[in-house]
Amino acid sequence: ENTSGAGNPSGSVGTADPGSANSPNDGGSPEAKQLKVKTYFANDNLDKLIEREAEITYSTDADKYKASLDALKQPPEDKLSSLSEGITYKSVEVKDGNVVVDMSIADEGRLGAPGEQLLVLSIRETLFQFGEVKSIELLVDGEKTESLMGHVGLPHPIKRD
């Protein structure tokens, strides 16, 4: 009797412990993770995107997307240009695979039509590398705009091809 009595409680405690130990970790795991992501920069002539790899640190999906966008501001080589210079990615929210990016654009961040087109493409390529992202909504200072900088029409939302 004692062995089965001792065995049962310890058995149930054993099964309960891993469960209760895991759930707080799963539920509140702002544990930093690292990931290599693709980033996109303009070539010297600002006429095509060049893909590079960057390492980001994040804890949630929204962090992962924001860190990936922030990585677009730091070209790894002198001959590459950041299209996101002068752009602040203020917030990134994600719901059901739909990513909403709110940004502000400083005067020095404004590009001509070719640069604006590449910027939108760089954001698109960066976020759609994550299979779970279905669409991207780009907002400027919280507003849906016809275009980021007045040259290139902006779909709401941007969908995967």
mmCIF file with all atom_site columns, C-alpha atoms in Angstrom:
data_model
loop_
_atom_site.group_PDB
_atom_site.id
_atom_site.type_symbol
_atom_site.label_atom_id
_atom_site.label_alt_id
_atom_site.label_comp_id
_atom_site.label_asym_id
_atom_site.label_entity_id
_atom_site.label_seq_id
_atom_site.pdbx_PDB_ins_code
_atom_site.Cartn_x
_atom_site.Cartn_y
_atom_site.Cartn_z
_atom_site.occupancy
_atom_site.B_iso_or_equiv
_atom_site.pdbx_formal_charge
_atom_site.auth_seq_id
_atom_site.auth_comp_id
_atom_site.auth_asym_id
_atom_site.auth_atom_id
_atom_site.pdbx_PDB_model_num
ATOM 1   C CA . GLU A 1 1   ? 0.000  0.000  0.000   1.00 0.00 ? 1   GLU A CA 1
ATOM 2   C CA . ASN A 1 2   ? 2.729  2.442  0.932   1.00 0.00 ? 2   ASN A CA 1
ATOM 3   C CA . THR A 1 3   ? 4.621  1.943  -2.309  1.00 0.00 ? 3   THR A CA 1
ATOM 4   C CA . SER A 1 4   ? 1.535  2.428  -4.493  1.00 0.00 ? 4   SER A CA 1
ATOM 5   C CA . GLY A 1 5   ? 0.404  5.314  -2.270  1.00 0.00 ? 5   GLY A CA 1
ATOM 6   C CA . ALA A 1 6   ? 3.833  6.935  -2.523  1.00 0.00 ? 6   ALA A CA 1
ATOM 7   C CA . GLY A 1 7   ? 4.108  6.038  -6.189  1.00 0.00 ? 7   GLY A CA 1
ATOM 8   C CA . ASN A 1 8   ? 0.819  7.623  -7.223  1.00 0.00 ? 8   ASN A CA 1
ATOM 9   C CA . PRO A 1 9   ? 1.297  11.064 -5.667  1.00 0.00 ? 9   PRO A CA 1
ATOM 10  C CA . SER A 1 10  ? 4.863  11.282 -6.909  1.00 0.00 ? 10  SER A CA 1
ATOM 11  C CA . GLY A 1 11  ? 3.636  10.105 -10.324 1.00 0.00 ? 11  GLY A CA 1
ATOM 12  C CA . SER A 1 12  ? 0.953  12.772 -10.458 1.00 0.00 ? 12  SER A CA 1
ATOM 13  C CA . VAL A 1 13  ? 3.337  15.409 -9.094  1.00 0.00 ? 13  VAL A CA 1
ATOM 14  C CA . GLY A 1 14  ? 5.873  14.354 -11.727 1.00 0.00 ? 14  GLY A CA 1
ATOM 15  C CA . THR A 1 15  ? 3.363  14.838 -14.544 1.00 0.00 ? 15  THR A CA 1
ATOM 16  C CA . ALA A 1 16  ? 2.009  18.075 -13.101 1.00 0.00 ? 16  ALA A CA 1
ATOM 17  C CA . ASP A 1 17  ? 5.406  19.650 -12.539 1.00 0.00 ? 17  ASP A CA 1
ATOM 18  C CA . PRO A 1 18  ? 6.687  19.659 -16.140 1.00 0.00 ? 18  PRO A CA 1
ATOM 19  C CA . GLY A 1 19  ? 3.307  20.977 -17.271 1.00 0.00 ? 19  GLY A CA 1
ATOM 20  C CA . SER A 1 20  ? 3.243  23.808 -14.770 1.00 0.00 ? 20  SER A CA 1
ATOM 21  C CA . ALA A 1 21  ? 6.945  24.500 -15.255 1.00 0.00 ? 21  ALA A CA 1
ATOM 22  C CA . ASN A 1 22  ? 6.486  24.722 -19.034 1.00 0.00 ? 22  ASN A CA 1
ATOM 23  C CA . SER A 1 23  ? 3.365  26.822 -19.210 1.00 0.00 ? 23  SER A CA 1
ATOM 24  C CA . PRO A 1 24  ? 4.784  29.923 -17.470 1.00 0.00 ? 24  PRO A CA 1
ATOM 25  C CA . ASN A 1 25  ? 7.767  29.711 -19.837 1.00 0.00 ? 25  ASN A CA 1
ATOM 26  C CA . ASP A 1 26  ? 5.535  29.304 -22.886 1.00 0.00 ? 26  ASP A CA 1
ATOM 27  C CA . GLY A 1 27  ? 3.068  31.960 -21.802 1.00 0.00 ? 27  GLY A CA 1
ATOM 28  C CA . GLY A 1 28  ? 5.539  34.634 -20.791 1.00 0.00 ? 28  GLY A CA 1
ATOM 29  C CA . SER A 1 29  ? 8.644  33.793 -22.763 1.00 0.00 ? 29  SER A CA 1
ATOM 30  C CA . PRO A 1 30  ? 10.150 37.159 -23.692 1.00 0.00 ? 30  PRO A CA 1
ATOM 31  C CA . GLU A 1 31  ? 13.322 35.157 -23.928 1.00 0.00 ? 31  GLU A CA 1
ATOM 32  C CA . ALA A 1 32  ? 15.660 36.636 -26.526 1.00 0.00 ? 32  ALA A CA 1
ATOM 33  C CA . LYS A 1 33  ? 16.072 34.516 -29.636 1.00 0.00 ? 33  LYS A CA 1
ATOM 34  C CA . GLN A 1 34  ? 18.480 35.087 -32.490 1.00 0.00 ? 34  GLN A CA 1
ATOM 35  C CA . LEU A 1 35  ? 17.724 34.600 -36.127 1.00 0.00 ? 35  LEU A CA 1
ATOM 36  C CA . LYS A 1 36  ? 19.489 35.171 -39.423 1.00 0.00 ? 36  LYS A CA 1
ATOM 37  C CA . VAL A 1 37  ? 17.212 37.096 -41.778 1.00 0.00 ? 37  VAL A CA 1
ATOM 38  C CA . LYS A 1 38  ? 17.419 38.371 -45.336 1.00 0.00 ? 38  LYS A CA 1
ATOM 39  C CA . THR A 1 39  ? 17.744 42.134 -45.678 1.00 0.00 ? 39  THR A CA 1
ATOM 40  C CA . TYR A 1 40  ? 17.599 44.262 -48.800 1.00 0.00 ? 40  TYR A CA 1
ATOM 41  C CA . PHE A 1 41  ? 19.603 47.318 -49.800 1.00 0.00 ? 41  PHE A CA 1
ATOM 42  C CA . ALA A 1 42  ? 19.923 49.424 -52.928 1.00 0.00 ? 42  ALA A CA 1
ATOM 43  C CA . ASN A 1 43  ? 22.953 49.210 -55.192 1.00 0.00 ? 43  ASN A CA 1
ATOM 44  C CA . ASP A 1 44  ? 25.012 52.310 -56.033 1.00 0.00 ? 44  ASP A CA 1
ATOM 45  C CA . ASN A 1 45  ? 22.671 53.380 -58.830 1.00 0.00 ? 45  ASN A CA 1
ATOM 46  C CA . LEU A 1 46  ? 19.539 52.921 -56.711 1.00 0.00 ? 46  LEU A CA 1
ATOM 47  C CA . ASP A 1 47  ? 18.078 50.760 -59.446 1.00 0.00 ? 47  ASP A CA 1
ATOM 48  C CA . LYS A 1 48  ? 18.007 47.298 -57.891 1.00 0.00 ? 48  LYS A CA 1
ATOM 49  C CA . LEU A 1 49  ? 17.843 45.508 -54.565 1.00 0.00 ? 49  LEU A CA 1
ATOM 50  C CA . ILE A 1 50  ? 20.783 43.532 -53.240 1.00 0.00 ? 50  ILE A CA 1
ATOM 51  C CA . GLU A 1 51  ? 20.060 40.798 -50.704 1.00 0.00 ? 51  GLU A CA 1
ATOM 52  C CA . ARG A 1 52  ? 22.242 40.406 -47.622 1.00 0.00 ? 52  ARG A CA 1
ATOM 53  C CA . GLU A 1 53  ? 21.938 38.501 -44.361 1.00 0.00 ? 53  GLU A CA 1
ATOM 54  C CA . ALA A 1 54  ? 21.676 40.075 -40.921 1.00 0.00 ? 54  ALA A CA 1
ATOM 55  C CA . GLU A 1 55  ? 21.314 38.606 -37.459 1.00 0.00 ? 55  GLU A CA 1
ATOM 56  C CA . ILE A 1 56  ? 18.489 39.918 -35.321 1.00 0.00 ? 56  ILE A CA 1
ATOM 57  C CA . THR A 1 57  ? 17.504 39.403 -31.699 1.00 0.00 ? 57  THR A CA 1
ATOM 58  C CA . TYR A 1 58  ? 13.825 39.268 -30.801 1.00 0.00 ? 58  TYR A CA 1
ATOM 59  C CA . SER A 1 59  ? 11.371 37.756 -28.357 1.00 0.00 ? 59  SER A CA 1
ATOM 60  C CA . THR A 1 60  ? 7.945  37.971 -30.074 1.00 0.00 ? 60  THR A CA 1
ATOM 61  C CA . ASP A 1 61  ? 6.855  37.788 -33.721 1.00 0.00 ? 61  ASP A CA 1
ATOM 62  C CA . ALA A 1 62  ? 6.161  41.537 -33.737 1.00 0.00 ? 62  ALA A CA 1
ATOM 63  C CA . ASP A 1 63  ? 9.717  42.104 -32.405 1.00 0.00 ? 63  ASP A CA 1
ATOM 64  C CA . LYS A 1 64  ? 11.075 39.810 -35.116 1.00 0.00 ? 64  LYS A CA 1
ATOM 65  C CA . TYR A 1 65  ? 9.410  41.851 -37.862 1.00 0.00 ? 65  TYR A CA 1
ATOM 66  C CA . LYS A 1 66  ? 10.451 45.189 -36.348 1.00 0.00 ? 66  LYS A CA 1
ATOM 67  C CA . ALA A 1 67  ? 14.056 44.035 -35.830 1.00 0.00 ? 67  ALA A CA 1
ATOM 68  C CA . SER A 1 68  ? 14.127 42.845 -39.454 1.00 0.00 ? 68  SER A CA 1
ATOM 69  C CA . LEU A 1 69  ? 12.891 46.242 -40.664 1.00 0.00 ? 69  LEU A CA 1
ATOM 70  C CA . ASP A 1 70  ? 15.359 48.078 -38.414 1.00 0.00 ? 70  ASP A CA 1
ATOM 71  C CA . ALA A 1 71  ? 18.137 45.950 -39.941 1.00 0.00 ? 71  ALA A CA 1
ATOM 72  C CA . LEU A 1 72  ? 17.304 47.610 -43.294 1.00 0.00 ? 72  LEU A CA 1
ATOM 73  C CA . LYS A 1 73  ? 18.822 50.822 -41.924 1.00 0.00 ? 73  LYS A CA 1
ATOM 74  C CA . GLN A 1 74  ? 22.355 49.430 -41.637 1.00 0.00 ? 74  GLN A CA 1
ATOM 75  C CA . PRO A 1 75  ? 23.920 48.441 -44.943 1.00 0.00 ? 75  PRO A CA 1
ATOM 76  C CA . PRO A 1 76  ? 26.699 45.913 -44.316 1.00 0.00 ? 76  PRO A CA 1
ATOM 77  C CA . GLU A 1 77  ? 28.915 47.376 -47.066 1.00 0.00 ? 77  GLU A CA 1
ATOM 78  C CA . ASP A 1 78  ? 29.795 50.901 -48.200 1.00 0.00 ? 78  ASP A CA 1
ATOM 79  C CA . LYS A 1 79  ? 28.645 50.282 -51.761 1.00 0.00 ? 79  LYS A CA 1
ATOM 80  C CA . LEU A 1 80  ? 25.107 49.460 -50.608 1.00 0.00 ? 80  LEU A CA 1
ATOM 81  C CA . SER A 1 81  ? 22.565 52.121 -49.655 1.00 0.00 ? 81  SER A CA 1
ATOM 82  C CA . SER A 1 82  ? 19.878 51.895 -47.019 1.00 0.00 ? 82  SER A CA 1
ATOM 83  C CA . LEU A 1 83  ? 16.472 52.825 -48.393 1.00 0.00 ? 83  LEU A CA 1
ATOM 84  C CA . SER A 1 84  ? 15.196 53.164 -44.810 1.00 0.00 ? 84  SER A CA 1
ATOM 85  C CA . GLU A 1 85  ? 17.475 56.015 -43.812 1.00 0.00 ? 85  GLU A CA 1
ATOM 86  C CA . GLY A 1 86  ? 15.361 58.762 -42.283 1.00 0.00 ? 86  GLY A CA 1
ATOM 87  C CA . ILE A 1 87  ? 12.532 56.303 -41.642 1.00 0.00 ? 87  ILE A CA 1
ATOM 88  C CA . THR A 1 88  ? 11.457 55.361 -38.150 1.00 0.00 ? 88  THR A CA 1
ATOM 89  C CA . TYR A 1 89  ? 9.579  52.098 -37.849 1.00 0.00 ? 89  TYR A CA 1
ATOM 90  C CA . LYS A 1 90  ? 7.454  53.222 -34.903 1.00 0.00 ? 90  LYS A CA 1
ATOM 91  C CA . SER A 1 91  ? 5.447  50.078 -34.290 1.00 0.00 ? 91  SER A CA 1
ATOM 92  C CA . VAL A 1 92  ? 4.761  46.685 -35.756 1.00 0.00 ? 92  VAL A CA 1
ATOM 93  C CA . GLU A 1 93  ? 1.623  44.771 -34.852 1.00 0.00 ? 93  GLU A CA 1
ATOM 94  C CA . VAL A 1 94  ? 0.625  41.352 -36.061 1.00 0.00 ? 94  VAL A CA 1
ATOM 95  C CA . LYS A 1 95  ? -2.761 39.670 -36.082 1.00 0.00 ? 95  LYS A CA 1
ATOM 96  C CA . ASP A 1 96  ? -3.638 36.474 -37.952 1.00 0.00 ? 96  ASP A CA 1
ATOM 97  C CA . GLY A 1 97  ? -0.678 36.822 -40.305 1.00 0.00 ? 97  GLY A CA 1
ATOM 98  C CA . ASN A 1 98  ? -1.462 40.456 -41.107 1.00 0.00 ? 98  ASN A CA 1
ATOM 99  C CA . VAL A 1 99  ? 1.400  42.762 -40.198 1.00 0.00 ? 99  VAL A CA 1
ATOM 100 C CA . VAL A 1 100 ? 0.713  46.460 -39.631 1.00 0.00 ? 100 VAL A CA 1
ATOM 101 C CA . VAL A 1 101 ? 3.785  48.692 -39.788 1.00 0.00 ? 101 VAL A CA 1
ATOM 102 C CA . ASP A 1 102 ? 3.483  52.287 -38.618 1.00 0.00 ? 102 ASP A CA 1
ATOM 103 C CA . MET A 1 103 ? 6.353  54.476 -39.778 1.00 0.00 ? 103 MET A CA 1
ATOM 104 C CA . SER A 1 104 ? 7.322  58.080 -39.895 1.00 0.00 ? 104 SER A CA 1
ATOM 105 C CA . ILE A 1 105 ? 9.441  59.560 -42.645 1.00 0.00 ? 105 ILE A CA 1
ATOM 106 C CA . ALA A 1 106 ? 11.829 62.438 -42.002 1.00 0.00 ? 106 ALA A CA 1
ATOM 107 C CA . ASP A 1 107 ? 12.565 64.892 -44.828 1.00 0.00 ? 107 ASP A CA 1
ATOM 108 C CA . GLU A 1 108 ? 15.962 63.284 -45.468 1.00 0.00 ? 108 GLU A CA 1
ATOM 109 C CA . GLY A 1 109 ? 14.208 59.919 -45.779 1.00 0.00 ? 109 GLY A CA 1
ATOM 110 C CA . ARG A 1 110 ? 12.177 61.016 -48.800 1.00 0.00 ? 110 ARG A CA 1
ATOM 111 C CA . LEU A 1 111 ? 13.251 59.361 -52.030 1.00 0.00 ? 111 LEU A CA 1
ATOM 112 C CA . GLY A 1 112 ? 12.448 59.824 -55.707 1.00 0.00 ? 112 GLY A CA 1
ATOM 113 C CA . ALA A 1 113 ? 10.127 57.415 -57.512 1.00 0.00 ? 113 ALA A CA 1
ATOM 114 C CA . PRO A 1 114 ? 12.755 54.675 -58.141 1.00 0.00 ? 114 PRO A CA 1
ATOM 115 C CA . GLY A 1 115 ? 13.939 54.802 -54.527 1.00 0.00 ? 115 GLY A CA 1
ATOM 116 C CA . GLU A 1 116 ? 10.405 54.761 -53.170 1.00 0.00 ? 116 GLU A CA 1
ATOM 117 C CA . GLN A 1 117 ? 9.579  51.729 -55.291 1.00 0.00 ? 117 GLN A CA 1
ATOM 118 C CA . LEU A 1 118 ? 12.694 49.921 -54.025 1.00 0.00 ? 118 LEU A CA 1
ATOM 119 C CA . LEU A 1 119 ? 11.874 50.880 -50.430 1.00 0.00 ? 119 LEU A CA 1
ATOM 120 C CA . VAL A 1 120 ? 8.398  49.333 -50.679 1.00 0.00 ? 120 VAL A CA 1
ATOM 121 C CA . LEU A 1 121 ? 9.941  46.267 -52.326 1.00 0.00 ? 121 LEU A CA 1
ATOM 122 C CA . SER A 1 122 ? 12.597 45.974 -49.595 1.00 0.00 ? 122 SER A CA 1
ATOM 123 C CA . ILE A 1 123 ? 9.928  46.092 -46.856 1.00 0.00 ? 123 ILE A CA 1
ATOM 124 C CA . ARG A 1 124 ? 7.802  43.588 -48.769 1.00 0.00 ? 124 ARG A CA 1
ATOM 125 C CA . GLU A 1 125 ? 10.646 41.131 -49.373 1.00 0.00 ? 125 GLU A CA 1
ATOM 126 C CA . THR A 1 126 ? 11.876 41.464 -45.788 1.00 0.00 ? 126 THR A CA 1
ATOM 127 C CA . LEU A 1 127 ? 8.494  40.681 -44.217 1.00 0.00 ? 127 LEU A CA 1
ATOM 128 C CA . PHE A 1 128 ? 7.316  38.073 -46.738 1.00 0.00 ? 128 PHE A CA 1
ATOM 129 C CA . GLN A 1 129 ? 10.418 35.965 -46.070 1.00 0.00 ? 129 GLN A CA 1
ATOM 130 C CA . PHE A 1 130 ? 8.452  34.832 -42.999 1.00 0.00 ? 130 PHE A CA 1
ATOM 131 C CA . GLY A 1 131 ? 5.967  32.221 -44.224 1.00 0.00 ? 131 GLY A CA 1
ATOM 132 C CA . GLU A 1 132 ? 3.357  33.167 -41.631 1.00 0.00 ? 132 GLU A CA 1
ATOM 133 C CA . VAL A 1 133 ? 3.026  36.738 -42.966 1.00 0.00 ? 133 VAL A CA 1
ATOM 134 C CA . LYS A 1 134 ? 0.008  36.964 -45.295 1.00 0.00 ? 134 LYS A CA 1
ATOM 135 C CA . SER A 1 135 ? -0.279 40.705 -45.792 1.00 0.00 ? 135 SER A CA 1
ATOM 136 C CA . ILE A 1 136 ? 1.425  43.974 -44.876 1.00 0.00 ? 136 ILE A CA 1
ATOM 137 C CA . GLU A 1 137 ? -0.328 47.229 -44.084 1.00 0.00 ? 137 GLU A CA 1
ATOM 138 C CA . LEU A 1 138 ? 2.009  50.236 -44.249 1.00 0.00 ? 138 LEU A CA 1
ATOM 139 C CA . LEU A 1 139 ? 0.878  53.307 -42.314 1.00 0.00 ? 139 LEU A CA 1
ATOM 140 C CA . VAL A 1 140 ? 2.565  56.697 -42.224 1.00 0.00 ? 140 VAL A CA 1
ATOM 141 C CA . ASP A 1 141 ? 2.090  58.309 -38.816 1.00 0.00 ? 141 ASP A CA 1
ATOM 142 C CA . GLY A 1 142 ? -0.880 56.026 -38.158 1.00 0.00 ? 142 GLY A CA 1
ATOM 143 C CA . GLU A 1 143 ? -2.658 56.865 -41.444 1.00 0.00 ? 143 GLU A CA 1
ATOM 144 C CA . LYS A 1 144 ? -3.278 54.854 -44.608 1.00 0.00 ? 144 LYS A CA 1
ATOM 145 C CA . THR A 1 145 ? -1.751 56.920 -47.404 1.00 0.00 ? 145 THR A CA 1
ATOM 146 C CA . GLU A 1 146 ? -2.022 56.659 -51.177 1.00 0.00 ? 146 GLU A CA 1
ATOM 147 C CA . SER A 1 147 ? 1.749  56.408 -51.340 1.00 0.00 ? 147 SER A CA 1
ATOM 148 C CA . LEU A 1 148 ? 4.695  56.619 -48.937 1.00 0.00 ? 148 LEU A CA 1
ATOM 149 C CA . MET A 1 149 ? 6.363  59.598 -50.587 1.00 0.00 ? 149 MET A CA 1
ATOM 150 C CA . GLY A 1 150 ? 3.989  60.695 -53.312 1.00 0.00 ? 150 GLY A CA 1
ATOM 151 C CA . HIS A 1 151 ? 5.404  58.742 -56.268 1.00 0.00 ? 151 HIS A CA 1
ATOM 152 C CA . VAL A 1 152 ? 4.329  55.106 -56.085 1.00 0.00 ? 152 VAL A CA 1
ATOM 153 C CA . GLY A 1 153 ? 0.786  53.880 -55.364 1.00 0.00 ? 153 GLY A CA 1
ATOM 154 C CA . LEU A 1 154 ? 0.554  51.863 -52.164 1.00 0.00 ? 154 LEU A CA 1
ATOM 155 C CA . PRO A 1 155 ? -1.902 48.958 -51.974 1.00 0.00 ? 155 PRO A CA 1
ATOM 156 C CA . HIS A 1 156 ? -3.796 48.478 -48.674 1.00 0.00 ? 156 HIS A CA 1
ATOM 157 C CA . PRO A 1 157 ? -2.805 45.891 -47.692 1.00 0.00 ? 157 PRO A CA 1
ATOM 158 C CA . ILE A 1 158 ? 0.174  44.608 -49.661 1.00 0.00 ? 158 ILE A CA 1
ATOM 159 C CA . LYS A 1 159 ? -0.548 40.937 -50.328 1.00 0.00 ? 159 LYS A CA 1
ATOM 160 C CA . ARG A 1 160 ? 1.695  38.049 -51.256 1.00 0.00 ? 160 ARG A CA 1
ATOM 161 C CA . ASP A 1 161 ? 1.784  37.435 -55.009 1.00 0.00 ? 161 ASP A CA 1
#
